[in-house]
PDB file of C-alpha atoms in Angstrom:
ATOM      1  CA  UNK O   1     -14.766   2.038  -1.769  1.00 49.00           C
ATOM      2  CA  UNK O   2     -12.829   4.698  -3.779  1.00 53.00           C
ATOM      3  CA  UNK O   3     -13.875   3.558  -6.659  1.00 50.00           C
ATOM      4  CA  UNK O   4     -18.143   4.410  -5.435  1.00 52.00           C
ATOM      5  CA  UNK O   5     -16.701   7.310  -4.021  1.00 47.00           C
ATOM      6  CA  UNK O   6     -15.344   9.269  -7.078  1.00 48.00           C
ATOM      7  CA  UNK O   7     -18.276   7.888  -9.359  1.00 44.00           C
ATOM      8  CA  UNK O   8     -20.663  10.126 -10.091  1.00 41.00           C
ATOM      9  CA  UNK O   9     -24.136   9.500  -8.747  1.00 39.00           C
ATOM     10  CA  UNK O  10     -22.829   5.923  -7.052  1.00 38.00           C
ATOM     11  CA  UNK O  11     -24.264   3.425  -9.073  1.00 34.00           C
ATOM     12  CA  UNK O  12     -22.713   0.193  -7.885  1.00 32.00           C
ATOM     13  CA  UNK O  13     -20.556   1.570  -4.177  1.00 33.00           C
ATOM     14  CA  UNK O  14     -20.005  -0.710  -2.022  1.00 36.00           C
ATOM     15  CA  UNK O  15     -21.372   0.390   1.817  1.00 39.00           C
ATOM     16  CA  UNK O  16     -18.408  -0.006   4.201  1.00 52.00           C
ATOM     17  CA  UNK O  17     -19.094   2.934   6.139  1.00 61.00           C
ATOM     18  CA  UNK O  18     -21.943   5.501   7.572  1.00 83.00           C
ATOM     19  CA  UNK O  19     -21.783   8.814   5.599  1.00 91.00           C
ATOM     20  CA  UNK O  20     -21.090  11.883   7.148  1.00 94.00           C
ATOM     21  CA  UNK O  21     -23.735  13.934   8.029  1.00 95.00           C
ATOM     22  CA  UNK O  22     -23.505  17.616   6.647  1.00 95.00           C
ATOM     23  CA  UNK O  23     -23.518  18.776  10.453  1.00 96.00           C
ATOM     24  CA  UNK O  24     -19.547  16.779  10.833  1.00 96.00           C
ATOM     25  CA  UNK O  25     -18.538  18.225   7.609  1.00 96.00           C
ATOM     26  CA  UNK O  26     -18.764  21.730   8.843  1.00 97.00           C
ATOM     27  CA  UNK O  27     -17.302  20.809  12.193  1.00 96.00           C
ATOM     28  CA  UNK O  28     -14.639  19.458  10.379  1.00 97.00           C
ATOM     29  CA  UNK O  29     -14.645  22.751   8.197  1.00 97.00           C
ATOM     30  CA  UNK O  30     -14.709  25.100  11.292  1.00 96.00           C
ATOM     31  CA  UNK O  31     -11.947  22.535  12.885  1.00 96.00           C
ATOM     32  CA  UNK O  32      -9.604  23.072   9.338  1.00 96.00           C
ATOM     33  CA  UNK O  33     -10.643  26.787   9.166  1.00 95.00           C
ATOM     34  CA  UNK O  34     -11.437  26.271   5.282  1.00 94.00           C
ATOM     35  CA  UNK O  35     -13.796  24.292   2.886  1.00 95.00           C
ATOM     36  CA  UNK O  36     -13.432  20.712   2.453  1.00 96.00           C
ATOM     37  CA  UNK O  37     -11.423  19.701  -1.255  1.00 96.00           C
ATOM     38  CA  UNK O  38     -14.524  18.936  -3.341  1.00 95.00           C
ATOM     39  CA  UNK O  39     -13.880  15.239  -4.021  1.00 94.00           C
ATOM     40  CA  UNK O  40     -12.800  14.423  -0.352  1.00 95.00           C
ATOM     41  CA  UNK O  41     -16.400  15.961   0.807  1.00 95.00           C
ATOM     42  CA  UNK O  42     -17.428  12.993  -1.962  1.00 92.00           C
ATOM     43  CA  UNK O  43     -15.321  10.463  -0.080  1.00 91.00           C
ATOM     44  CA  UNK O  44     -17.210  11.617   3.379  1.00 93.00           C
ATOM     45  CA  UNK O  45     -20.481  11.556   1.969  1.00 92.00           C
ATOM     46  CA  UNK O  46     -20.196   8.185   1.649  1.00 89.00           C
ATOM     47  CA  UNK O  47     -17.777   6.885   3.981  1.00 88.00           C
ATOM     48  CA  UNK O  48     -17.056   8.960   7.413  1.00 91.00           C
ATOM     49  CA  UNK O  49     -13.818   6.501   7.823  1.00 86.00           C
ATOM     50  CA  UNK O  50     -13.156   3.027   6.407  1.00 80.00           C
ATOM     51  CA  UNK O  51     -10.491   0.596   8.122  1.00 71.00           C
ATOM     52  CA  UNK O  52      -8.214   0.703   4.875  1.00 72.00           C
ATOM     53  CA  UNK O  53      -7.114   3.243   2.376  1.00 76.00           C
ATOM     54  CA  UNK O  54      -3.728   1.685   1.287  1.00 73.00           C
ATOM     55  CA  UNK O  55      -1.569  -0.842   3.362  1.00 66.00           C
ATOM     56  CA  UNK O  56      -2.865  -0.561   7.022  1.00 73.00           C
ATOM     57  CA  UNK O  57      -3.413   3.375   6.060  1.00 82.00           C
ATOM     58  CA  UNK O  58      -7.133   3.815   7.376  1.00 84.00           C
ATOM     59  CA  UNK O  59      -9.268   6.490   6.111  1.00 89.00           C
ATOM     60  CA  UNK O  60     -10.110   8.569   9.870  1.00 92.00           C
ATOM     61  CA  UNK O  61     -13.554   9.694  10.758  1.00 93.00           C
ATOM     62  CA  UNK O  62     -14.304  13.074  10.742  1.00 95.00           C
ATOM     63  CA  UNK O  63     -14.587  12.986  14.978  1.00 94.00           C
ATOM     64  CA  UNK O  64     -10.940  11.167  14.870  1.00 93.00           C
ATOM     65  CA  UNK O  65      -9.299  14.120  13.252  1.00 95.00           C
ATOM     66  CA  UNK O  66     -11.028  17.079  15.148  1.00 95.00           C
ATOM     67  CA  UNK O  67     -10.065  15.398  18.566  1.00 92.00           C
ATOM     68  CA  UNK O  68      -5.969  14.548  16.712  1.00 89.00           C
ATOM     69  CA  UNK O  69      -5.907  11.015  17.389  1.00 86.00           C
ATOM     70  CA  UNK O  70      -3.016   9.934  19.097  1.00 86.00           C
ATOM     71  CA  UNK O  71      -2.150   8.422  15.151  1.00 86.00           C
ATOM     72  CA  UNK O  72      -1.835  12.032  14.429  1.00 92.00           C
ATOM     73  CA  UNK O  73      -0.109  13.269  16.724  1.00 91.00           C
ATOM     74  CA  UNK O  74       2.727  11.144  16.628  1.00 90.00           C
ATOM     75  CA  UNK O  75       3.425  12.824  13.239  1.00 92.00           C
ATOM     76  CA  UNK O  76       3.817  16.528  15.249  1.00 91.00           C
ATOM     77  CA  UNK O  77       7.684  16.199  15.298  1.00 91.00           C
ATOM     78  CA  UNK O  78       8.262  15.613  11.762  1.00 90.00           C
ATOM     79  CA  UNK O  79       5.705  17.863   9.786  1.00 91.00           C
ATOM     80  CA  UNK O  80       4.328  20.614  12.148  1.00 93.00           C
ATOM     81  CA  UNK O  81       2.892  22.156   9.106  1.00 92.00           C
ATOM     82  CA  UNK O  82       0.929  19.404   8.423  1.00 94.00           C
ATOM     83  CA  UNK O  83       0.020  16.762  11.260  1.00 94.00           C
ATOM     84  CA  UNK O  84      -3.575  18.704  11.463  1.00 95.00           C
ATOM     85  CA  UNK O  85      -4.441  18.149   8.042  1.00 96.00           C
ATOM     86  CA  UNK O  86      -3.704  14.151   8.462  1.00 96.00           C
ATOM     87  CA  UNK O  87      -6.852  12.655   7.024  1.00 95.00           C
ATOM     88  CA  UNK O  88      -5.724   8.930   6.523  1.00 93.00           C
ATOM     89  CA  UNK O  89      -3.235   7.470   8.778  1.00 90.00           C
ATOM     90  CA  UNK O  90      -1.419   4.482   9.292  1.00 82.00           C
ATOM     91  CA  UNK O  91      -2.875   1.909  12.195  1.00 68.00           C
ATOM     92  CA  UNK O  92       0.758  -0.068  12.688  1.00 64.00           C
ATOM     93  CA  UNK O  93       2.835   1.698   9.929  1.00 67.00           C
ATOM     94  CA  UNK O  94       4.671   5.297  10.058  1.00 79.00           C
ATOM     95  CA  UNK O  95       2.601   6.599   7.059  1.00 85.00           C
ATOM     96  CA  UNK O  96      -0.227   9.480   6.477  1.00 92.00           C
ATOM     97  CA  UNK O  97      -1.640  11.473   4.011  1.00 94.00           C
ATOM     98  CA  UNK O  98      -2.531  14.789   4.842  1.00 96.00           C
ATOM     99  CA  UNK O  99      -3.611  17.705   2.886  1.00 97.00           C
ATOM    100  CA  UNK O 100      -1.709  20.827   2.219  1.00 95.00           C
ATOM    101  CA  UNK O 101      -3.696  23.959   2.853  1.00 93.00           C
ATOM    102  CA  UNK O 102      -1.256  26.530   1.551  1.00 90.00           C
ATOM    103  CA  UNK O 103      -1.565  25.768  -2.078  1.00 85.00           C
ATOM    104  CA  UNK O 104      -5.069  25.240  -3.052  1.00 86.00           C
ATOM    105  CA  UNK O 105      -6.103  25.291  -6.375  1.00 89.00           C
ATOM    106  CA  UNK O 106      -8.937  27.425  -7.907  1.00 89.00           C
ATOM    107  CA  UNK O 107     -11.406  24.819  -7.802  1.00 90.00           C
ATOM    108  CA  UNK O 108     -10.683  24.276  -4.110  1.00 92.00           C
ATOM    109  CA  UNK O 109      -8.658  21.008  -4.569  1.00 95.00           C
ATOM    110  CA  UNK O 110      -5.995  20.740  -1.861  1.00 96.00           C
ATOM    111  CA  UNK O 111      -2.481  18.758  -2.561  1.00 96.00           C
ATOM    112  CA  UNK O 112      -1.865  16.071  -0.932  1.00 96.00           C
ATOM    113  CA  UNK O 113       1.429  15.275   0.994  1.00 94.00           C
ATOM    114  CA  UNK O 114       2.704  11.478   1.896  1.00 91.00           C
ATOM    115  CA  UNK O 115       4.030  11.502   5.333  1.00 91.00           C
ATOM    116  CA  UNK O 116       6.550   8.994   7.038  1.00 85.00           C
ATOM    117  CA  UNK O 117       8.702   9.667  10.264  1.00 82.00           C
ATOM    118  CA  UNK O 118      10.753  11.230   7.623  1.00 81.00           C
ATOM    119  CA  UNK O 119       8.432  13.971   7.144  1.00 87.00           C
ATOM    120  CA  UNK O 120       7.141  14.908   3.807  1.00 90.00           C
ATOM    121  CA  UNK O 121       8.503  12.033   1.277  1.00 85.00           C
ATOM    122  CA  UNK O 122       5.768  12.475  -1.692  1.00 86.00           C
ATOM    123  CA  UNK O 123       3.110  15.109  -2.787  1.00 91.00           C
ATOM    124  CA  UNK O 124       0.435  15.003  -5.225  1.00 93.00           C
ATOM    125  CA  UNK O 125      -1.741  18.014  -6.696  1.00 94.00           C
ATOM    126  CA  UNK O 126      -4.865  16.699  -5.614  1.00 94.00           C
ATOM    127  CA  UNK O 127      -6.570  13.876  -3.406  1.00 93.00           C
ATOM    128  CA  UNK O 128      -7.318  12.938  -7.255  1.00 91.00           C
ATOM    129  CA  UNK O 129      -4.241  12.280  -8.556  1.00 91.00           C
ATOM    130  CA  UNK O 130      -3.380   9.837  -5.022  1.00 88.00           C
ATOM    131  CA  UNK O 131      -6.312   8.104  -6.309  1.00 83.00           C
ATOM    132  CA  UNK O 132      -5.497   7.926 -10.040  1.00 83.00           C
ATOM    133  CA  UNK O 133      -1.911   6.211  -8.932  1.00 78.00           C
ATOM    134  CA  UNK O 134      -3.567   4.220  -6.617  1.00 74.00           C
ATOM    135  CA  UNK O 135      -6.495   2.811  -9.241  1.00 71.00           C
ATOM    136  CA  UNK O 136      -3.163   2.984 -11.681  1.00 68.00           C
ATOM    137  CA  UNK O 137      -1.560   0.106  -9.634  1.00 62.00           C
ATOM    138  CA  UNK O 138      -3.905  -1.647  -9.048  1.00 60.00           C
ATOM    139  CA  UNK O 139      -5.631  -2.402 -12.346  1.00 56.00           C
ATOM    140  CA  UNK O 140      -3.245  -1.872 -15.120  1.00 51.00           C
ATOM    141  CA  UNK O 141      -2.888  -5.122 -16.607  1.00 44.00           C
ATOM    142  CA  UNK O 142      -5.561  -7.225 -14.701  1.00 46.00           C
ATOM    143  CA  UNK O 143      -7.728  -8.752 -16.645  1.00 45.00           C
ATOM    144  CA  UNK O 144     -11.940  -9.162 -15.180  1.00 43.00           C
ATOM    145  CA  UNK O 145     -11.972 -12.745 -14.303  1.00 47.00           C
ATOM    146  CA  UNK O 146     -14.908 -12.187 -11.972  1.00 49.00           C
ATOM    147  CA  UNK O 147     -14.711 -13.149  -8.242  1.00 50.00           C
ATOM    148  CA  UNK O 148     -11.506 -15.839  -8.928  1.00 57.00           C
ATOM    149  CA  UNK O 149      -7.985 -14.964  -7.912  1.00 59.00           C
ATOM    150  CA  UNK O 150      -5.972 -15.383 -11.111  1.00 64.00           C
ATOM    151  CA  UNK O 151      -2.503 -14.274 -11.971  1.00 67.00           C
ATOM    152  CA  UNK O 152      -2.247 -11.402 -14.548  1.00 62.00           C
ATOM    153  CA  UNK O 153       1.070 -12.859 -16.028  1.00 66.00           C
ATOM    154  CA  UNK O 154       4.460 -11.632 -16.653  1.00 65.00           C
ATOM    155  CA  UNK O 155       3.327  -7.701 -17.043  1.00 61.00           C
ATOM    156  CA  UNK O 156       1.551  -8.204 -13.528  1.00 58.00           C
ATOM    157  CA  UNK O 157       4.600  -9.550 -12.108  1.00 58.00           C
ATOM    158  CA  UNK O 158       6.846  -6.961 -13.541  1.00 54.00           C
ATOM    159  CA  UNK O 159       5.664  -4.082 -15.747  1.00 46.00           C
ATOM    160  CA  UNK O 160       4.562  -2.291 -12.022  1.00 51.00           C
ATOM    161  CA  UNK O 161       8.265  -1.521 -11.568  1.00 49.00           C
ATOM    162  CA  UNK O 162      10.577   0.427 -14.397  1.00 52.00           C
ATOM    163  CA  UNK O 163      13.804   1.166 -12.414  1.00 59.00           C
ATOM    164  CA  UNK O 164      15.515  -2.330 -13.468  1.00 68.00           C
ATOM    165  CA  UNK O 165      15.786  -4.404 -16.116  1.00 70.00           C
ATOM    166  CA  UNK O 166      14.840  -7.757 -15.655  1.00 70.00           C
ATOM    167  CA  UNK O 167      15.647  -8.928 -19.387  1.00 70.00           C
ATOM    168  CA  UNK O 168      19.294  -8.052 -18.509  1.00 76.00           C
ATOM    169  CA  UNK O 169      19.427  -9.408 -14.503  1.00 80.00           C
ATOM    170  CA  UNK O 170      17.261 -12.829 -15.541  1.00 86.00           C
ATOM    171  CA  UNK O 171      17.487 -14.788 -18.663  1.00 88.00           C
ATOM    172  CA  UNK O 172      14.181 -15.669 -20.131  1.00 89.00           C
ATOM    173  CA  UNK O 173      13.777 -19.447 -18.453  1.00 92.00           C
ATOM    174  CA  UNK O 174      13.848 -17.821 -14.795  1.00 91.00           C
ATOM    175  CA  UNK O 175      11.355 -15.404 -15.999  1.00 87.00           C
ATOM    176  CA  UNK O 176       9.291 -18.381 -17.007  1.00 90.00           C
ATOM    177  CA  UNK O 177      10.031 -19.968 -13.890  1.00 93.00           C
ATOM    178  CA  UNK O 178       8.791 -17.343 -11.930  1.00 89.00           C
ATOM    179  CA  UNK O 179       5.918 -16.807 -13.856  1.00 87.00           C
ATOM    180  CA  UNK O 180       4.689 -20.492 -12.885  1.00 90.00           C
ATOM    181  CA  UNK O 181       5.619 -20.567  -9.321  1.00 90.00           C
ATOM    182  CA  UNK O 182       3.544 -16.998  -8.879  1.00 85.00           C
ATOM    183  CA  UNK O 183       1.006 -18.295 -11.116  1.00 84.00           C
ATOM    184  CA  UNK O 184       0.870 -21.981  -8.877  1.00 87.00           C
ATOM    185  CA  UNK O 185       0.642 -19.905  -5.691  1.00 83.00           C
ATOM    186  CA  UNK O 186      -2.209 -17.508  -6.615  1.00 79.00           C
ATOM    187  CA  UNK O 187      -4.064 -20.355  -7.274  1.00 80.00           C
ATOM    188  CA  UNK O 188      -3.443 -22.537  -4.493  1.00 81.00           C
ATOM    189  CA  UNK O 189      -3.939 -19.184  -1.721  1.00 76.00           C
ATOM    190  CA  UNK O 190      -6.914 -18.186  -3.757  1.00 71.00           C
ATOM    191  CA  UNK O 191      -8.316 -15.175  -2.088  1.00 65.00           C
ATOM    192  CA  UNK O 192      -6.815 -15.502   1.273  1.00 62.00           C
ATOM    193  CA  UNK O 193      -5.658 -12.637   3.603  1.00 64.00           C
ATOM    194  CA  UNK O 194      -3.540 -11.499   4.015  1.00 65.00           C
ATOM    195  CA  UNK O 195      -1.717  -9.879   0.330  1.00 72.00           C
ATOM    196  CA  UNK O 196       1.561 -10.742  -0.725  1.00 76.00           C
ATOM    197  CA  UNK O 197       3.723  -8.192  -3.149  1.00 76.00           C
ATOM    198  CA  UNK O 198       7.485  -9.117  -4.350  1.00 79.00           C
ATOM    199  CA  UNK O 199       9.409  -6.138  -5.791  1.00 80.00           C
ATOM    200  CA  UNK O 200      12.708  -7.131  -7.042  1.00 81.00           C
ATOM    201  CA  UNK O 201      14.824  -3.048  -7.603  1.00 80.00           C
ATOM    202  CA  UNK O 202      18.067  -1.895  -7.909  1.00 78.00           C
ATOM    203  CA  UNK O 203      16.963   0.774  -5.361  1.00 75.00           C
ATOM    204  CA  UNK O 204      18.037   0.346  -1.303  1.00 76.00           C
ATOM    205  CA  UNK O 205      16.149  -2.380  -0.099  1.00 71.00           C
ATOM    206  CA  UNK O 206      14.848  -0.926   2.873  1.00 69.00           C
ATOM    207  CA  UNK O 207      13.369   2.574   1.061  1.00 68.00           C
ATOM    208  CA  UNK O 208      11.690  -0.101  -1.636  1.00 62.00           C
ATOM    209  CA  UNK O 209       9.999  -2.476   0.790  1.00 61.00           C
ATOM    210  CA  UNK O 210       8.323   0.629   3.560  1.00 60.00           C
ATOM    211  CA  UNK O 211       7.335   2.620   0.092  1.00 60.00           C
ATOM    212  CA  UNK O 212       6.452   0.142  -2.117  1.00 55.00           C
ATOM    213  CA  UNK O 213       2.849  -0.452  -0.758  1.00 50.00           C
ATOM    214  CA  UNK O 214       1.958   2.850  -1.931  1.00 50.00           C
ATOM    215  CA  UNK O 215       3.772   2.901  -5.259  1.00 49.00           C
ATOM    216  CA  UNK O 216       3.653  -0.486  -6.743  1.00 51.00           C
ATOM    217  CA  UNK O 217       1.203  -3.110  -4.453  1.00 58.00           C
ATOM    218  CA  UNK O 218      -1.485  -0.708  -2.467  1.00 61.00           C
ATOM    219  CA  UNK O 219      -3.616  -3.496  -1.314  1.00 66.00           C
ATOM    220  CA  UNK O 220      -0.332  -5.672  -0.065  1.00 71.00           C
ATOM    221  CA  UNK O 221      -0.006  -6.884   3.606  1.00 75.00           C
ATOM    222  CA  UNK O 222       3.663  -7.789   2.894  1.00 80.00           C
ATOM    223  CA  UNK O 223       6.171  -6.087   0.729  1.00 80.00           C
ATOM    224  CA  UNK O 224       9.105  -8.368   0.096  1.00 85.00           C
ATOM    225  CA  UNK O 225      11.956  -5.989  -1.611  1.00 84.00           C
ATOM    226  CA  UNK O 226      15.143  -7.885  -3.252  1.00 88.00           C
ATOM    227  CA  UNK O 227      17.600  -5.138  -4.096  1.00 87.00           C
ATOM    228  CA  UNK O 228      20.293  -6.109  -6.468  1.00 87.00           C
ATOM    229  CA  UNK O 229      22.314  -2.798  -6.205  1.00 85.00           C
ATOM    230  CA  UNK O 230      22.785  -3.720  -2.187  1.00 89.00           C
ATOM    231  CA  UNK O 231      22.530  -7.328  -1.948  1.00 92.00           C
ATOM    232  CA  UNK O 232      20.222  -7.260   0.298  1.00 92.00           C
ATOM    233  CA  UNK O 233      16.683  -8.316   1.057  1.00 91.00           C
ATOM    234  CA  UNK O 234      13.946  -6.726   3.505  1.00 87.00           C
ATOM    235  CA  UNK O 235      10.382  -6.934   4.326  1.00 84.00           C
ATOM    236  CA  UNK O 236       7.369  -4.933   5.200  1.00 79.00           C
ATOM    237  CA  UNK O 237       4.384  -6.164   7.053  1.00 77.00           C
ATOM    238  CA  UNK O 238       2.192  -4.971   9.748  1.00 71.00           C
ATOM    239  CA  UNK O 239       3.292  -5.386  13.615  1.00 70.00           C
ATOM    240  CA  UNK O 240       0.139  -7.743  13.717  1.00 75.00           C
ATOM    241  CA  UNK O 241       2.068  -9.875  11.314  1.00 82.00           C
ATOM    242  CA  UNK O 242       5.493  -9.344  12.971  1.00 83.00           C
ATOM    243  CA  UNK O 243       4.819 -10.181  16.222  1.00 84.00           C
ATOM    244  CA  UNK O 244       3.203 -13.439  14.917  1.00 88.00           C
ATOM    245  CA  UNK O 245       5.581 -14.105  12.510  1.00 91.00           C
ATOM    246  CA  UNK O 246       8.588 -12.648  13.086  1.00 91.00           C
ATOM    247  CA  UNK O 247      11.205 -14.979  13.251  1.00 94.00           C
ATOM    248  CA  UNK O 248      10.018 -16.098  10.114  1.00 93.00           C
ATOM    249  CA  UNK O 249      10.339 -13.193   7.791  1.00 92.00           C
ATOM    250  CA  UNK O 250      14.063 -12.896   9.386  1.00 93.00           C
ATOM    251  CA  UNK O 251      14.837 -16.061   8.679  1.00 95.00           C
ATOM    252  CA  UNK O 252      13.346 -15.733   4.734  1.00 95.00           C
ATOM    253  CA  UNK O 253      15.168 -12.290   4.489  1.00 94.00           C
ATOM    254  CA  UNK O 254      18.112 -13.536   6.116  1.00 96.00           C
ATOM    255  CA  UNK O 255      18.336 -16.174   3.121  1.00 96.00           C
ATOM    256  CA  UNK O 256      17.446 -14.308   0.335  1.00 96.00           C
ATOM    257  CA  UNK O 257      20.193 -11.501   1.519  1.00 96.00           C
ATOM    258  CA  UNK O 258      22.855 -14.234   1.042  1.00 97.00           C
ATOM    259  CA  UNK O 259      21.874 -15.264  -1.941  1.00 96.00           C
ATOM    260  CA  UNK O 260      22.026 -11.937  -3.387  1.00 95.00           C
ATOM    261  CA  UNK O 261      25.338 -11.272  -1.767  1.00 96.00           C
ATOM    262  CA  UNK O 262      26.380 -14.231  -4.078  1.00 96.00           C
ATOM    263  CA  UNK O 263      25.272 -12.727  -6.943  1.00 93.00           C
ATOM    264  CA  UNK O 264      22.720 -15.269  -7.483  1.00 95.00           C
ATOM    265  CA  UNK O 265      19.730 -12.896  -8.556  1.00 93.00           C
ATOM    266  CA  UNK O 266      17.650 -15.331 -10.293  1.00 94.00           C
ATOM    267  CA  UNK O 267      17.727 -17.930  -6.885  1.00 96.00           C
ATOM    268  CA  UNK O 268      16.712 -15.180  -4.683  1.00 95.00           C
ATOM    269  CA  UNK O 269      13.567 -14.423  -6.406  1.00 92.00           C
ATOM    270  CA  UNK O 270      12.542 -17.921  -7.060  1.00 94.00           C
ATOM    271  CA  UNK O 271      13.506 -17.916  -3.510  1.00 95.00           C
ATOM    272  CA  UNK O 272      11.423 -14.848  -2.883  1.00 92.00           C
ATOM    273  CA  UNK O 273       8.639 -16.427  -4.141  1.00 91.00           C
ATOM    274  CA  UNK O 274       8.387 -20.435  -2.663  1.00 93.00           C
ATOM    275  CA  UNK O 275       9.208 -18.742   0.912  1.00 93.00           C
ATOM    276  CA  UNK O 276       6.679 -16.484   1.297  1.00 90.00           C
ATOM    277  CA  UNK O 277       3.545 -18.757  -0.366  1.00 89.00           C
ATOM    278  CA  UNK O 278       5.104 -21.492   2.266  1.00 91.00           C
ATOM    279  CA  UNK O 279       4.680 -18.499   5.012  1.00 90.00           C
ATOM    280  CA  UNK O 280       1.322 -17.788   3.254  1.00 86.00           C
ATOM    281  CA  UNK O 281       0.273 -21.529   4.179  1.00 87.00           C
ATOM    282  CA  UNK O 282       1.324 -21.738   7.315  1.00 88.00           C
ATOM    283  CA  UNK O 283      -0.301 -18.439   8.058  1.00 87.00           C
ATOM    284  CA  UNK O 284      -3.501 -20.018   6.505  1.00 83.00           C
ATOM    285  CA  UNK O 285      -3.331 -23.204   8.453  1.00 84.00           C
ATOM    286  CA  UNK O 286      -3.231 -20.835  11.726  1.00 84.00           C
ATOM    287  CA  UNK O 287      -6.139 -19.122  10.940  1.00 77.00           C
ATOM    288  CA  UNK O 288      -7.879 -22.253  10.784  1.00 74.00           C
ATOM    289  CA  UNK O 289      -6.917 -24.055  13.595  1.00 69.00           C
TER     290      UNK O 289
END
């Protein structure tokens, strides 16, 4: 969707959505008190909301942001400055992207501020640039293999994260290993829903497994983050997926925390991986019963 969006002319978008009709863009405009950013009144043209931006992040409709869903609003507390401007916001997560009217550029660009319950935690100088580390993610390295789901290989298993060093935490037959167990469950999950991401960091666990979605696996359902610096393992998933399967990811995290409190690095993420394709099946085999 992002993709048709930012082309020029459109050759090729995909239609998820109803464009906006130039009578919603100026509410919205008389609602904001300013032009649209160029490139987002490209996104609306196309799409006047889609159900997914990044994570469970939804792009809102035009009529969702002039009436400040209740989304929105629970953002009021943390960043007054900004809650208006929210134009993408999270359906079960804390997260939103809003816009930040006090710095535009001279081509009318807006930056663009990451939101959590934190407040502000990231900015970028345009709705271009979110989309540029977005499109970053999620195709550097991956080769065109048409419609099949297909493991990129060791650089799509690790180049997407640069503050550890594998070749010094994991000799070279783990790194094999893991390569084939990744490798044997893309294959056998195919193209199922919903996305798995593993992100092994010698940042706090916690921090790496709520931010990693937008940094390092954008399309993931599930963050699993093994930090080596706290011993600890965590996970991120949608409430949908927690209240289904809660018990579950404890259990998973509970074991990979202990192995890392053991030192045992290279077990964890083997660990890492078998649980959460088994989790992956089982989830599967729901579905279809």
């Amino acid at each position: 969707m992002l993709l048709g969006a930012c082309a020029e002319g459109g050759a090729g978008a995909h239609e998820r959505g109803l464009p906006a009709s130039p009578d919603q863009m100026a509410a919205l405009e008389r609602h904001w008190g300013r032009r649209l950013p160029p490139l987002y009144r490209r996104v609306l043209a196309r799409h006047n909301g889609d159900h997914r931006l990044w994570f469970d992040v939804a792009l809102l409709s035009i009529g969702t942001i002039v009436d400040g869903s209740r989304e929105m609003r629970a953002f009021k507390a943390a960043a007054p400055q900004h809650w208006r401007w929210i134009f993408a916001c999270g359906t079960e997560s804390r997260d939103a992207l809003a816009f930040d009217p006090s710095h535009a550029s001279d081509d009318g660009e807006l930056p663009v501020v990451h939101l959590s319950e934190a407040g502000v935690v990231a900015r970028w100088p345009s709705l271009g640039a979110v989309l540029q580390t977005l499109f970053t993610r999620l195709f550097t390295g991956v080769p065109a293999r048409g419609n099949r789901a297909e493991y990129a290989g060791r650089n799509g298993l690790f180049v997407q994260h640069i503050d550890i060093d594998t070749g010094r935490l994991l000799p070279e037959h783990v790194l094999m290993e893991a390569d084939r167990r990744f490798a044997h469950g893309v294959r056998e999950l195919g193209d199922t829903e919903p996305r798995l991401a593993i992100v092994l960091t010698e940042a706090p666990a916690e921090p790496s497994a709520t931010g990693s979605y937008v940094y390092y696996e954008p399309c993931a359902d599930l963050v699993v983050a093994l930090s080596t610096a706290e011993r600890q393992a965590s996970m991120c998933a949608t409430d949908t997926l927690w209240e289904r399967w809660g018990p579950s990811f404890d259990s998973l995290t509970a074991s990979a925390t202990g192995l890392l409190e053991q030192g045992r690095v290279a077990d964890a993420l083997l660990h890492g991986i078998d649980g959460t394709c088994e989790l992956f099946r089982l989830m599967r085999s729901a579905r279809h019963a």
